[in-house]
CSV table of C-alpha atoms in Angstrom, one decimal:
chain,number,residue,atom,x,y,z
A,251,UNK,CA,170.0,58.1,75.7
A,252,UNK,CA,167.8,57.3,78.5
A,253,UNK,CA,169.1,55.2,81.2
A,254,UNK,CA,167.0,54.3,84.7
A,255,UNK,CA,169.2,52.6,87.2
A,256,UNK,CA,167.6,51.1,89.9
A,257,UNK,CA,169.0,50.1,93.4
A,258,UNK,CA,168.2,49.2,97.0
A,259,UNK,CA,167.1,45.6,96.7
A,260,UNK,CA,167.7,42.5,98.6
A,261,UNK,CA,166.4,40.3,100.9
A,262,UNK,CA,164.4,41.3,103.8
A,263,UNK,CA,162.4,39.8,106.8
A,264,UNK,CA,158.6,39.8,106.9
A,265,UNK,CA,157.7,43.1,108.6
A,266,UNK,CA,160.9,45.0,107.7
A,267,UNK,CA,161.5,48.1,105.4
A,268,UNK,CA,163.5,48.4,102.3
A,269,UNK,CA,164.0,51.7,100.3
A,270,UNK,CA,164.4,51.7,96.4
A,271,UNK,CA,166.2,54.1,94.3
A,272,UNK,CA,166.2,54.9,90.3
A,273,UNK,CA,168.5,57.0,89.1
A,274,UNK,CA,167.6,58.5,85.7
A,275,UNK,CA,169.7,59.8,83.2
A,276,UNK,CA,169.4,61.3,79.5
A,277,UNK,CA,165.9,63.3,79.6
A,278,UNK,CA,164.7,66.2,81.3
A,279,UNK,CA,163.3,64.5,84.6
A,280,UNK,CA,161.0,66.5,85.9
A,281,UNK,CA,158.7,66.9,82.7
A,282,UNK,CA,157.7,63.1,83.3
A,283,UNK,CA,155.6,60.7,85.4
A,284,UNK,CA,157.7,58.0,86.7
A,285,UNK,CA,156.0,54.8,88.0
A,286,UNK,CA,156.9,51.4,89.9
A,287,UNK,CA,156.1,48.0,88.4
A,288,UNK,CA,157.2,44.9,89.8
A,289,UNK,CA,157.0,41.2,88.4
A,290,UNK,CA,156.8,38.3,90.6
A,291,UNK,CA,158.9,35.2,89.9
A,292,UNK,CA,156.9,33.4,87.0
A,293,UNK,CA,154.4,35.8,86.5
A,294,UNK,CA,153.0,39.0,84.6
A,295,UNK,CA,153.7,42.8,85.3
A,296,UNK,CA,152.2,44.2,88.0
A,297,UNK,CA,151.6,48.3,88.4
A,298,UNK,CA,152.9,49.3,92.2
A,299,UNK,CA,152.6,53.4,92.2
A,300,UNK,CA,153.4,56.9,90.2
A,301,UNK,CA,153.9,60.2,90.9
A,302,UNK,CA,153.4,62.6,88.9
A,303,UNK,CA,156.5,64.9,87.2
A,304,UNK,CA,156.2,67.5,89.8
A,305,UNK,CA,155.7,65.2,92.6
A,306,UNK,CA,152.9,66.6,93.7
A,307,UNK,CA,150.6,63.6,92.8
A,308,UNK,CA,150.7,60.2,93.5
A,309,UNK,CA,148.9,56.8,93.6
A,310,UNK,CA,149.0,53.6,94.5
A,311,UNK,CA,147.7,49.8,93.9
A,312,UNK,CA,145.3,48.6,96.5
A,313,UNK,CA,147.8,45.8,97.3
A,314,UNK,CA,150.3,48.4,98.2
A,315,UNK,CA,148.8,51.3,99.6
A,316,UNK,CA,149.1,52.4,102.9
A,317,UNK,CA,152.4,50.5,103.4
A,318,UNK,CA,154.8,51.9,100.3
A,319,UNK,CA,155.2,55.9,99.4
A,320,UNK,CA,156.6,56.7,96.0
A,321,UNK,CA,158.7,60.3,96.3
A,322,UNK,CA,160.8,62.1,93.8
A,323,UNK,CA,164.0,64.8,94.4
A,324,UNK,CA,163.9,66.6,90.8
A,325,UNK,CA,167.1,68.3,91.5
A,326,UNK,CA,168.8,64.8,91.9
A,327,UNK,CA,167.1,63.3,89.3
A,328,UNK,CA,165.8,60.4,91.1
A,329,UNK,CA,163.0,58.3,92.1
A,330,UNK,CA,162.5,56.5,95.2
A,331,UNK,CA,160.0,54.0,96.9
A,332,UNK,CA,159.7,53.5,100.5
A,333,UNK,CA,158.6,50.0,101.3
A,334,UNK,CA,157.5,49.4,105.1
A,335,UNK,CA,155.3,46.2,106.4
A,336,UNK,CA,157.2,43.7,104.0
A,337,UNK,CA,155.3,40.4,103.2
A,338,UNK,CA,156.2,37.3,101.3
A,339,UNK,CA,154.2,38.3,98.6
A,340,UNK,CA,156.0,41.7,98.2
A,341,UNK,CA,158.7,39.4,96.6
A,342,UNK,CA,159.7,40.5,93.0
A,343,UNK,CA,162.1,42.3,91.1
A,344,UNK,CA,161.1,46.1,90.9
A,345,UNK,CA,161.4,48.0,88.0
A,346,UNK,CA,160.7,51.7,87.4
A,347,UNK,CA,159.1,53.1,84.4
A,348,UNK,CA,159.6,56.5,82.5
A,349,UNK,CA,155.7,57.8,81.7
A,350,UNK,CA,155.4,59.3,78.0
A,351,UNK,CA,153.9,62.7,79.5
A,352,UNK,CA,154.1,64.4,82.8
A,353,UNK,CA,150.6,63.4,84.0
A,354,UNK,CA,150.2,59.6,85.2
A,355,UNK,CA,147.4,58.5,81.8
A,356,UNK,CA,150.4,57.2,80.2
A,357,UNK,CA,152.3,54.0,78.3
A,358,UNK,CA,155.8,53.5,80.2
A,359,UNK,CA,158.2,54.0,77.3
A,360,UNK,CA,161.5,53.7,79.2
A,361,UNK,CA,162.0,50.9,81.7
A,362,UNK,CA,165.1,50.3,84.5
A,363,UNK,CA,167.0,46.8,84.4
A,364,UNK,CA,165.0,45.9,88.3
A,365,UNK,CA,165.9,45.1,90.8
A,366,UNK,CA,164.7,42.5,93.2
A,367,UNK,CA,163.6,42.1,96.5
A,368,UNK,CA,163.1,38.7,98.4
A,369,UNK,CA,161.0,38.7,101.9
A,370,UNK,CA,162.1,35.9,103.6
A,371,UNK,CA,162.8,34.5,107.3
B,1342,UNK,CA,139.6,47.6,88.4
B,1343,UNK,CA,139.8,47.2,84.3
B,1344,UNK,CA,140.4,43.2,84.0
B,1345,UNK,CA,142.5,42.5,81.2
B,1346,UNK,CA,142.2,39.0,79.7
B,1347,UNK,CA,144.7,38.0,76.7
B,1348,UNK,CA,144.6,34.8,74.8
B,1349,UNK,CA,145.5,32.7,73.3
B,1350,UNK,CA,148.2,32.3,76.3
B,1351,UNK,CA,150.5,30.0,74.3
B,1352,UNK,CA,151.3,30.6,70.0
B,1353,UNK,CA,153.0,28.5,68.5
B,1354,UNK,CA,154.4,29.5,65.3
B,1355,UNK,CA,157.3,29.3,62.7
B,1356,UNK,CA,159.7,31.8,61.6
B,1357,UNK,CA,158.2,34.2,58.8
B,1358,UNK,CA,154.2,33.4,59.9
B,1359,UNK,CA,151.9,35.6,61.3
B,1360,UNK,CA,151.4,36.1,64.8
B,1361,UNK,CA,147.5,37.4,66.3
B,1362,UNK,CA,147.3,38.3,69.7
B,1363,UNK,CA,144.6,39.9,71.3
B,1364,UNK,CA,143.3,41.3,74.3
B,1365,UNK,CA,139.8,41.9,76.0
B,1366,UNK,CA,139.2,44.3,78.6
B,1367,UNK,CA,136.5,44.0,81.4
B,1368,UNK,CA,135.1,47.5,80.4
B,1369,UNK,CA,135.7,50.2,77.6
B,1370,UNK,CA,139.3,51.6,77.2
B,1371,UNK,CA,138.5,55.1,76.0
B,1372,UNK,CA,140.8,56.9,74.4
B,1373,UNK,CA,142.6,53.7,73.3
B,1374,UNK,CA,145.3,53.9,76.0
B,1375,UNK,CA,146.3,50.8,75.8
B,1376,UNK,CA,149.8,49.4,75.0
B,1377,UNK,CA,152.1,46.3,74.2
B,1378,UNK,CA,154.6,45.6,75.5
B,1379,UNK,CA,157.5,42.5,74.6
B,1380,UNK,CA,159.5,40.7,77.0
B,1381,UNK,CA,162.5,38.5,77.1
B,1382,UNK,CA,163.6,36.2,80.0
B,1383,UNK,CA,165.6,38.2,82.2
B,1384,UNK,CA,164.4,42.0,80.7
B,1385,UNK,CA,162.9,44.2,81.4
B,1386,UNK,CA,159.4,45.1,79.3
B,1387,UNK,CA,159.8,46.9,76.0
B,1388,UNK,CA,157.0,49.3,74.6
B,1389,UNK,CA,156.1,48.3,71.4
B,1390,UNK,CA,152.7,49.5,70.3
B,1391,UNK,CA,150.8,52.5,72.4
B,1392,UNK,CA,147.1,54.0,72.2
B,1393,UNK,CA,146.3,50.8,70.5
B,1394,UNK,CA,147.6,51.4,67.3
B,1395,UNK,CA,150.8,53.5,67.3
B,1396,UNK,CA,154.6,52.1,67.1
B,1397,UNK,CA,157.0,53.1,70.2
B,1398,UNK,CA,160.6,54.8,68.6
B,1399,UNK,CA,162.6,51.7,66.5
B,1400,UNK,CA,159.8,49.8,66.5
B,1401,UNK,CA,159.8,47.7,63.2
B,1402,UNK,CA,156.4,48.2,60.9
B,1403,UNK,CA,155.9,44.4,61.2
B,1404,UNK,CA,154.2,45.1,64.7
B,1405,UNK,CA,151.0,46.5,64.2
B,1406,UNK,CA,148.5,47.8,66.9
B,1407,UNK,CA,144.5,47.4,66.7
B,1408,UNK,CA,140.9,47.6,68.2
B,1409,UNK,CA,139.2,50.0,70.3
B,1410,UNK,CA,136.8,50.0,73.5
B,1411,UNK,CA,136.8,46.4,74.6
B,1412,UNK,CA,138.5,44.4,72.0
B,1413,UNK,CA,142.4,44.8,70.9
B,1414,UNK,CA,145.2,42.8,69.2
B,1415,UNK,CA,148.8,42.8,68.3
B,1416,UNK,CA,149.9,41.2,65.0
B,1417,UNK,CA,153.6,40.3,64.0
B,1418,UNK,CA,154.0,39.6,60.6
B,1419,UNK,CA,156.8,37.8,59.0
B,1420,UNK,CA,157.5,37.0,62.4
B,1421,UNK,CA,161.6,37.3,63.2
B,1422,UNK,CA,164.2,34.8,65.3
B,1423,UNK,CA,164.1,37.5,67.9
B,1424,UNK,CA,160.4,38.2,68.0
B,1425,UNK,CA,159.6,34.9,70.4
B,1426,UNK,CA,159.1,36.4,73.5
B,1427,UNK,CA,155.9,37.1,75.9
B,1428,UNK,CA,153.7,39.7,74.9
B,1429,UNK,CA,151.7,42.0,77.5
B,1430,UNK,CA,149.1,44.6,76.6
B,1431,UNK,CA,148.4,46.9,79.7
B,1432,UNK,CA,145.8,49.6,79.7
B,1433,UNK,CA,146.5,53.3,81.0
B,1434,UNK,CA,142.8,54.7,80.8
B,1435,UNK,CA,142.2,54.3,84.8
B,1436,UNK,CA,144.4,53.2,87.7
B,1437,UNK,CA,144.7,50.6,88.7
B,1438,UNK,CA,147.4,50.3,85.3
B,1439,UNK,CA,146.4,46.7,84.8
B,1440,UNK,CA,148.7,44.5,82.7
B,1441,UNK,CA,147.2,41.1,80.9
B,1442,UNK,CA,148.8,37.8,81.7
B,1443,UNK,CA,150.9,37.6,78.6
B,1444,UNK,CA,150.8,35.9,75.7
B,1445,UNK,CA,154.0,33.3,74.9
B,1446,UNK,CA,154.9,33.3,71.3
B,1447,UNK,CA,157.3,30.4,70.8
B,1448,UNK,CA,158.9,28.5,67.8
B,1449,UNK,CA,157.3,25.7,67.1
């Protein structure tokens, strides 16, 4: 059975860093893009970043890029993203997403419970 | 970025009608990756239908998946107690993976 577990949220001050884990179980990890999406209170999905199942591509959304870095440790089976330069609107609850395939052209057919993150003074 | 626009935004409907949803992108979706998704308050996304057409594993057959290029929809037949939910199609043709704003399928 599949299982993605993710961790590392909270709340955090405008400006500050926060690092998310997802721990994935029940499939062979490194044959598969893995992605972030995160949802906003009240609002629709929003696509953050993936990496591909080697790690040896990534991307990111404009609204993202330059202050978050996706990584993945294959040999620990799990998936990470660095958050840095917080703001308000960074507030959601972050899930990560199992890709069908290893490349990133994929529907997310496996998703994590979330976890959220609140930047706040 | 591929804009994806869904409508109608609310559906109000009956246990054991049919539901139409449908969504419009900005610009062709080749290859037809493009995929539903269902979600409940306080879960995560579910796949339900993916390159436009095709049912995700334990899918039931009443969700069925159509359209190509611009133009797709999701229809629900004999629609279920558990089917109300909000619907999402998302395209994976290009990044930015763009999600629609969700259709709300609720018992009238």
């Amino acid at each position: 059975e599949v299982q993605l577990l993710e961790s590392g949220g909270g709340v955090i001050q405008p400006g500050g860093s926060l690092r998310l884990s997802c721990a994935a179980s029940g499939f062979t990890f490194s044959s598969y893009a893995m992605s972030w999406v995160r949802q906003a209170p009240g609002k629709g999905p929003e696509w953050v970043s993936v990496i591909s199942g080697s790690g040896g591509g990534t991307d990111y959304a404009d609204s993202v890029g330059g202050r978050f870095t996706i990584s993945r440790d294959n040999s620990q089976n799990t998936l990470y993203l660095q958050m840095n330069s917080l703001r308000a609107e960074d507030t959601a609850v972050y899930f990560c997403a199992k890709g069908a395939k290893s490349n990133y052209y994929n529907q997310f057919d496996y998703w994590g419970q979330g976890t959220l993150v609140t930047v706040s003074s | 970025d591929i804009v994806l626009t869904q409508y109608p935004g609310t559906l109000s409907l009956s246990p054991g009608e049919r539901a139409t949803l449908s969504c419009r992108a900005s610009q062709g979706v080749s290859s037809s990756y493009l995929a539903w998704y269902q979600q409940k308050p306080g879960r995560a996304p579910r796949l339900l239908i993916y390159g436009a057409s095709s049912r995700a594993t334990g899918i039931p057959d009443r969700f069925s998946g159509s359209g190509s290029g611009t133009d797709f929809s999701l229809t629900i037949n004999r629609l279920e107690p558990e089917d109300f939910a909000v619907y999402y199609c998302q395209q994976y043709d290009s990044s930015p993976f763009t999600f629609g704003p969700g259709t709300k399928v609720h018992i009238k």
